[in-house]
Tab-separated table of C-alpha atoms in Angstrom:
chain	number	residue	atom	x	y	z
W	1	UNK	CA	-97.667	-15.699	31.465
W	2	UNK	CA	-94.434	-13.820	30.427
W	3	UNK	CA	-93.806	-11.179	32.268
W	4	UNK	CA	-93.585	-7.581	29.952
W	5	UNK	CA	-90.553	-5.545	30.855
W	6	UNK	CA	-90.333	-1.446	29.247
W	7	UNK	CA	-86.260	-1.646	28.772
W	8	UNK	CA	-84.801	-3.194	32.581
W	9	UNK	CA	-87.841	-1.111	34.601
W	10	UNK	CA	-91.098	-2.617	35.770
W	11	UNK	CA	-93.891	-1.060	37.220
W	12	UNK	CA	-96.389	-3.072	39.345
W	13	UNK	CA	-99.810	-1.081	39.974
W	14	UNK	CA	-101.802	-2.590	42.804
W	15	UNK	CA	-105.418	-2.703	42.799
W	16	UNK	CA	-108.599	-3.917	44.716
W	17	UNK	CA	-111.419	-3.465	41.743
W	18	UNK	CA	-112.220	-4.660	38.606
W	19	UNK	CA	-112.403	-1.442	37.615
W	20	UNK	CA	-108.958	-0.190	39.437
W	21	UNK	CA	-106.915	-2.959	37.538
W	22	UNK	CA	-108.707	-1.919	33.942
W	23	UNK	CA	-107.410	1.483	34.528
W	24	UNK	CA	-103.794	0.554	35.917
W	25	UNK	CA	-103.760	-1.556	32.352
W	26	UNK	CA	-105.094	1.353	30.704
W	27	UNK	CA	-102.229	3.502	32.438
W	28	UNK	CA	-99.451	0.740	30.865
W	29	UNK	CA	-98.994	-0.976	34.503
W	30	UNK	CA	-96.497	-4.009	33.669
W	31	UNK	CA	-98.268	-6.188	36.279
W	32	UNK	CA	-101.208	-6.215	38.949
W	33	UNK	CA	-100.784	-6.941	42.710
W	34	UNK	CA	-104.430	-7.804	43.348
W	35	UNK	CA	-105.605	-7.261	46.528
W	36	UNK	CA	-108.965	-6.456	48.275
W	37	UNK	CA	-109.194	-3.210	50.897
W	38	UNK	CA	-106.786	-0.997	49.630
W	39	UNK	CA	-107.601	1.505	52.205
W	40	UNK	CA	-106.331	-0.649	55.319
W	41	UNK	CA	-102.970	-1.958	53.438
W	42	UNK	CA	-104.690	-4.595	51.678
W	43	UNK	CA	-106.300	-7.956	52.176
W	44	UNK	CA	-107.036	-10.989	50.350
W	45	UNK	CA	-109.050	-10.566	47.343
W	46	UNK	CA	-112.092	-12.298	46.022
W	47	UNK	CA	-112.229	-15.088	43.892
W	48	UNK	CA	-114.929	-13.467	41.396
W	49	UNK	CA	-112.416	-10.186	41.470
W	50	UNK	CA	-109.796	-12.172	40.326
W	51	UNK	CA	-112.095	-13.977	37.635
W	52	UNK	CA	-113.254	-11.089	36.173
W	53	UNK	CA	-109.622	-9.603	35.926
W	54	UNK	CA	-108.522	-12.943	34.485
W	55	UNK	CA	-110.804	-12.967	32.306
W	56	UNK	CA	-110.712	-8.613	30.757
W	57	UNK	CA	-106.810	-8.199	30.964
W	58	UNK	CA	-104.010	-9.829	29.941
W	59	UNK	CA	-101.178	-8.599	31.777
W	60	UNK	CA	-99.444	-11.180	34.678
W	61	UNK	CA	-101.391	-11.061	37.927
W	62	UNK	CA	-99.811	-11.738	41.556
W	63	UNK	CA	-102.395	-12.435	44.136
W	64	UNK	CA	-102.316	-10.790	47.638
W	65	UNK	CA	-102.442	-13.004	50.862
W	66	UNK	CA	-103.618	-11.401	53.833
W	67	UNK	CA	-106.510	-12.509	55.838
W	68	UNK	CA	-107.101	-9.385	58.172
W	69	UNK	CA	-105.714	-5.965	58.976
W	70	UNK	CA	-102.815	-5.825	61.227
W	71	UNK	CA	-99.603	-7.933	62.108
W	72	UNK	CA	-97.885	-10.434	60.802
W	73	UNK	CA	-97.871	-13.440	63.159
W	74	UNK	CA	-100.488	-15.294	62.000
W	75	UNK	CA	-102.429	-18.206	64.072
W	76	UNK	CA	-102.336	-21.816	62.537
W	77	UNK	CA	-105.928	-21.211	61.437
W	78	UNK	CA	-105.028	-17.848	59.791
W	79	UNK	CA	-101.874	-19.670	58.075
W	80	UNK	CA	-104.260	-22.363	56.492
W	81	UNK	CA	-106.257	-20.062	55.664
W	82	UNK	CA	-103.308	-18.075	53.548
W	83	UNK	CA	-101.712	-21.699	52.012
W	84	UNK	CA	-105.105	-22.618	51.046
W	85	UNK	CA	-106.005	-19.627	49.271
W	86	UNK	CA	-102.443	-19.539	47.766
W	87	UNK	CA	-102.941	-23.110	46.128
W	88	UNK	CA	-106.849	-22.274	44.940
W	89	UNK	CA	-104.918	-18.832	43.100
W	90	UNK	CA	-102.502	-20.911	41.386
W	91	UNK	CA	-105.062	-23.495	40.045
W	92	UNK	CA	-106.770	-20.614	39.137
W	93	UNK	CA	-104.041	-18.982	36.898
W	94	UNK	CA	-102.535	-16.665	38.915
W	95	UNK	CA	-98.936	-15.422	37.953
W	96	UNK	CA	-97.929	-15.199	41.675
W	97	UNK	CA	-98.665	-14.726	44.673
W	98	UNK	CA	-97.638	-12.127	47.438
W	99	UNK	CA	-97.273	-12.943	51.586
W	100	UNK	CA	-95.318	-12.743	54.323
W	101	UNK	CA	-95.617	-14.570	57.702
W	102	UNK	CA	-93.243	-13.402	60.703
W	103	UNK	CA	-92.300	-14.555	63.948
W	104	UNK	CA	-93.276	-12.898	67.630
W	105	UNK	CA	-89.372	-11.639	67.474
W	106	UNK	CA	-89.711	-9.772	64.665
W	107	UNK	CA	-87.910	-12.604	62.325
W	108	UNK	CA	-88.982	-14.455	59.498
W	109	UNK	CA	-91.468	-17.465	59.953
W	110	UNK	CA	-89.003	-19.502	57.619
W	111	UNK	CA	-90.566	-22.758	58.090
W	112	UNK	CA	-94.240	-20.848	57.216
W	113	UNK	CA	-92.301	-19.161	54.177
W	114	UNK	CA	-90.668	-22.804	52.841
W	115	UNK	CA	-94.156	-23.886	52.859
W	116	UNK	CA	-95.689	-20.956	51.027
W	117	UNK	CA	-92.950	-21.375	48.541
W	118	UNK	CA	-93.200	-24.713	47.772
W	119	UNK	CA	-97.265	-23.955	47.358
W	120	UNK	CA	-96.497	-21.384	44.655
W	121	UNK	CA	-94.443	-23.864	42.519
W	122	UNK	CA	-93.277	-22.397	39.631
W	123	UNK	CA	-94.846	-19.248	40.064
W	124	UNK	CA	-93.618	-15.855	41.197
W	125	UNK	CA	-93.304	-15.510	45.152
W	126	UNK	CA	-93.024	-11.777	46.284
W	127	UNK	CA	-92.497	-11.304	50.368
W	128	UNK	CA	-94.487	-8.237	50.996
W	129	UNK	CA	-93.925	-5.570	53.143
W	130	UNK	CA	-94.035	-7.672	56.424
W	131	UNK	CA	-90.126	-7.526	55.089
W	132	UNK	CA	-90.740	-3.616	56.696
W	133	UNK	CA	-91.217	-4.853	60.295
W	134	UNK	CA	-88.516	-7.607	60.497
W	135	UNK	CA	-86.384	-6.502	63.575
W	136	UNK	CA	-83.576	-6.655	61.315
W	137	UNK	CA	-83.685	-5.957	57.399
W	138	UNK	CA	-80.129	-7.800	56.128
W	139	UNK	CA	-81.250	-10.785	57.813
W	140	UNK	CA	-84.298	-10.691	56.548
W	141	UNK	CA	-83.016	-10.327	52.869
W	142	UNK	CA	-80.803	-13.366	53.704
W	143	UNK	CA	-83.688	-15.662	54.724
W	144	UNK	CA	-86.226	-14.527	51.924
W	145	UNK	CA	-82.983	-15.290	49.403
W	146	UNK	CA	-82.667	-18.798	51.091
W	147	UNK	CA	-86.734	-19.592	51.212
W	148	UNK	CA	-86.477	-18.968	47.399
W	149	UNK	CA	-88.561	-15.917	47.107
W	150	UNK	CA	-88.268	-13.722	43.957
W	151	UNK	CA	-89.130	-10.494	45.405
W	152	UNK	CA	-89.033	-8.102	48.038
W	153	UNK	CA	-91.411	-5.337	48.243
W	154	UNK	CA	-90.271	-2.796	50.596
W	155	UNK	CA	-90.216	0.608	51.490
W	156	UNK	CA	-87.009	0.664	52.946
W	157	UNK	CA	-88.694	-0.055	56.480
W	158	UNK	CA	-90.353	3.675	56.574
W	159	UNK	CA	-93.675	5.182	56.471
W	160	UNK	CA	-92.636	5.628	52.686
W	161	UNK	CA	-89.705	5.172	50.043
W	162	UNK	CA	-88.671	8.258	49.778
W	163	UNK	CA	-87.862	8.252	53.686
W	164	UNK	CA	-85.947	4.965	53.306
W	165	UNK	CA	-84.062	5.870	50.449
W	166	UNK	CA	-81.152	4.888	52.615
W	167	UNK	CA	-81.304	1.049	52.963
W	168	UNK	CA	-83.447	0.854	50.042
W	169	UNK	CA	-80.092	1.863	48.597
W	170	UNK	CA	-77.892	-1.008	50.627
W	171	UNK	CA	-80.697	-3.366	50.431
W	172	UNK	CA	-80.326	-3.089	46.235
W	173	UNK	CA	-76.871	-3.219	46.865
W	174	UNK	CA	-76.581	-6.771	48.795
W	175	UNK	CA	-79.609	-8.254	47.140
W	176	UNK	CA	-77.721	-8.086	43.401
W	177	UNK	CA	-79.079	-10.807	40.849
W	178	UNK	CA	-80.085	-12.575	44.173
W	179	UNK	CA	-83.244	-11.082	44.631
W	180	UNK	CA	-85.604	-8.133	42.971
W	181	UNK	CA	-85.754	-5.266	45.579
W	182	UNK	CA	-89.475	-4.115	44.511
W	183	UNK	CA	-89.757	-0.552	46.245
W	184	UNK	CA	-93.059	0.858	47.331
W	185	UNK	CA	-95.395	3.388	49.434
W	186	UNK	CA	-95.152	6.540	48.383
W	187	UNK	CA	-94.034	5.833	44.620
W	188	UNK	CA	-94.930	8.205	41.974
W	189	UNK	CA	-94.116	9.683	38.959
W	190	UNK	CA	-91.969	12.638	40.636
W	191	UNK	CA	-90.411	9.950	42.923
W	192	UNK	CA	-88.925	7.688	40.771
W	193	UNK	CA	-86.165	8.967	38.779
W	194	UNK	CA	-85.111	10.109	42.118
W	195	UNK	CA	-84.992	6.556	43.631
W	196	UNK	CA	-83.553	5.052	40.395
W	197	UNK	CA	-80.655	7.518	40.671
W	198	UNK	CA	-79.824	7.115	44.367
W	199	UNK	CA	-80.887	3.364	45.026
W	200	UNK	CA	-80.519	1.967	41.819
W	201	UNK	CA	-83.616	0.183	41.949
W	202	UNK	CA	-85.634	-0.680	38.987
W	203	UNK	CA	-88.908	-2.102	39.696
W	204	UNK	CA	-91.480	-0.174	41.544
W	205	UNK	CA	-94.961	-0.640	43.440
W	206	UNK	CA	-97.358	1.554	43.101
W	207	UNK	CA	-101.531	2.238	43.721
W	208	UNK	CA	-102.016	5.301	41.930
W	209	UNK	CA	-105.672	5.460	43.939
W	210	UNK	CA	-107.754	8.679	43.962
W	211	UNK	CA	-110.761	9.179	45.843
W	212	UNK	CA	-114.146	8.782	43.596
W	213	UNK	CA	-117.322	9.990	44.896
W	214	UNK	CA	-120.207	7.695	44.929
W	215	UNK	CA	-123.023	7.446	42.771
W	216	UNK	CA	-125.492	7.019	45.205
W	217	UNK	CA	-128.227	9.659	45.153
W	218	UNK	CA	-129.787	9.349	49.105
W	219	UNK	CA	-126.999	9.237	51.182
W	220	UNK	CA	-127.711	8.397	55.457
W	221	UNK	CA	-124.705	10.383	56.441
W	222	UNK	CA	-125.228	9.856	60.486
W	223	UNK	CA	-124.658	6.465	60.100
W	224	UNK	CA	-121.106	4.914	59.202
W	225	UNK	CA	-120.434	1.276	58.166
W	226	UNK	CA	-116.476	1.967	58.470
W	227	UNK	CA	-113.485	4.074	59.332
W	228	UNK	CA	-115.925	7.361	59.602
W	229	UNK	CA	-112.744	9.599	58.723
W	230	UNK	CA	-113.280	8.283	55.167
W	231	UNK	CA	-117.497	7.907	55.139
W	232	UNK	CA	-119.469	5.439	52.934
W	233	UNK	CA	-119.566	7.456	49.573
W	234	UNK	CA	-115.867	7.486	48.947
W	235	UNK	CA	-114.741	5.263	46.755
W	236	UNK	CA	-110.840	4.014	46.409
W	237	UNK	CA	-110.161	3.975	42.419
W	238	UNK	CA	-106.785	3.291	40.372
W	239	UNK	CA	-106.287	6.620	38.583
W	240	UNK	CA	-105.342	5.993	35.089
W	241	UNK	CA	-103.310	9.007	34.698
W	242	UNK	CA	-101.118	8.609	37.436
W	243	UNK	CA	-99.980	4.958	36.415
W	244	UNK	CA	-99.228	6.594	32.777
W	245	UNK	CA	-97.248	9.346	34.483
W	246	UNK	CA	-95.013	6.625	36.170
W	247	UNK	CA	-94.432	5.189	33.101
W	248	UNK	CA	-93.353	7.800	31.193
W	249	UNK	CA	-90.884	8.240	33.916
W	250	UNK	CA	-89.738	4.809	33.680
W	251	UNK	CA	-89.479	5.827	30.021
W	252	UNK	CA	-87.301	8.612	30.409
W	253	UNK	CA	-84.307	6.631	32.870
W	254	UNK	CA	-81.429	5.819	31.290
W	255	UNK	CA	-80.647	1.699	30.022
């Protein structure tokens, strides 16, 4: 599927419902990053999610591989686990797909990457924000370059963009027609003309999630299922608005 571009910007909205990806669409997201458990950094999704978002929207779709919360240095099960899900996405019409696999040093797994690569084929390959805790960013950039990946999503290696403004900045810089810096965590409407002027970058990541409150009716509230900060009855949803907010501010940089 051809990928829709609003003049050189793109904005990527990541979801982890049905209903979160028909609102990013409704908000004029350019693409989804699907992904399940938004609220721990995202894991693999379904394969009924992705069906049913096949199936409602037609905007390009890159899949999220991620089998648990945490690092990423992955056991060999845990890597099968990601290539075979990668290849079963693909078959099933996904646009891309989005992983990362490092090495106990903090490096690249290159070898894990080549192999990821070659399993997307044609399709878009996006090295996710494991890129954020390489032990060393330009050498990272270098190896995803040489793997063949297509994107980098990164927030500059800090809690959020707007903190790593810096390298984002240098990392745009190197990467050139090379490679498309995708910046992300903390991206907003109010945040991005400010990173398009100082970083250059023109693609951006994005959840716009809100909290919705349940519609359940009897609610056991001494009893938690989860992270009990959060409870049982909040619900992680894509807010429409704030993904047509972004793109209005896409709409308002300069060619």
């Amino acid at each position: 599927m051809e990928e829709r571009l609003m003049k050189p910007y793109l904005l990527e909205a990541c979801a982890d419902s049905v209903e979160s990806a028909i609102e990013a669409a409704k908000g004029g997201a350019h693409r989804l990053e699907l992904c399940a458990n938004l609220i721990i950094g995202g894991t693999t999704p379904g394969v009924s999610q992705f069906k049913q978002i096949r199936k409602a929207l037609d905007l390009p779709i890159h899949v999220l591989l991620r089998p648990r919360y945490g690092d990423f240095y992955y056991t060999e099960r845990e890597f099968q686990m990601i290539r075979e899900d990668a290849a079963m996405f693909i078959r099933l019409g996904a646009d891309g797909i989005v992983a990362g696999c490092l090495r106990p040093e903090g490096n690249l797994d290159r070898e894990r990457m080549e192999i990821l690569r070659e399993t997307a084929n044609s399709r878009h390959f996006t090295l996710h924000r494991a890129f954020d805790m390489c032990q060393c960013p330009y050498r990272a950039l270098e190896d995803a370059v040489s793997i063949g990946a297509d994107t980098i999503l990164t927030s500059g290696q800090q809690n959020s963009c707007l903190e790593g403004t810096a390298l984002l900045k240098e990392l745009i810089r190197l990467a050139g027609s090379r490679i498309n810096i995708l910046v992300g965590s903390g991206v907003n409407a109010q945040a991005i003309p400010f990173l398009a002027k100082e970083t250059g970058a023109r693609h951006f990541h994005m959840s716009g999630k809100t909290m919705a409150d349940s519609g359940m009716v009897f609610r056991k509230e001494n009893v938690s299922m989860g992270i009990g900060s959060i409870g049982e009855y909040a619900i992680v949803r894509t807010d429409k608005t704030q993904i047509q907010e972004a793109v209005n501010a896409l709409n308002l940089l300069p060619l």
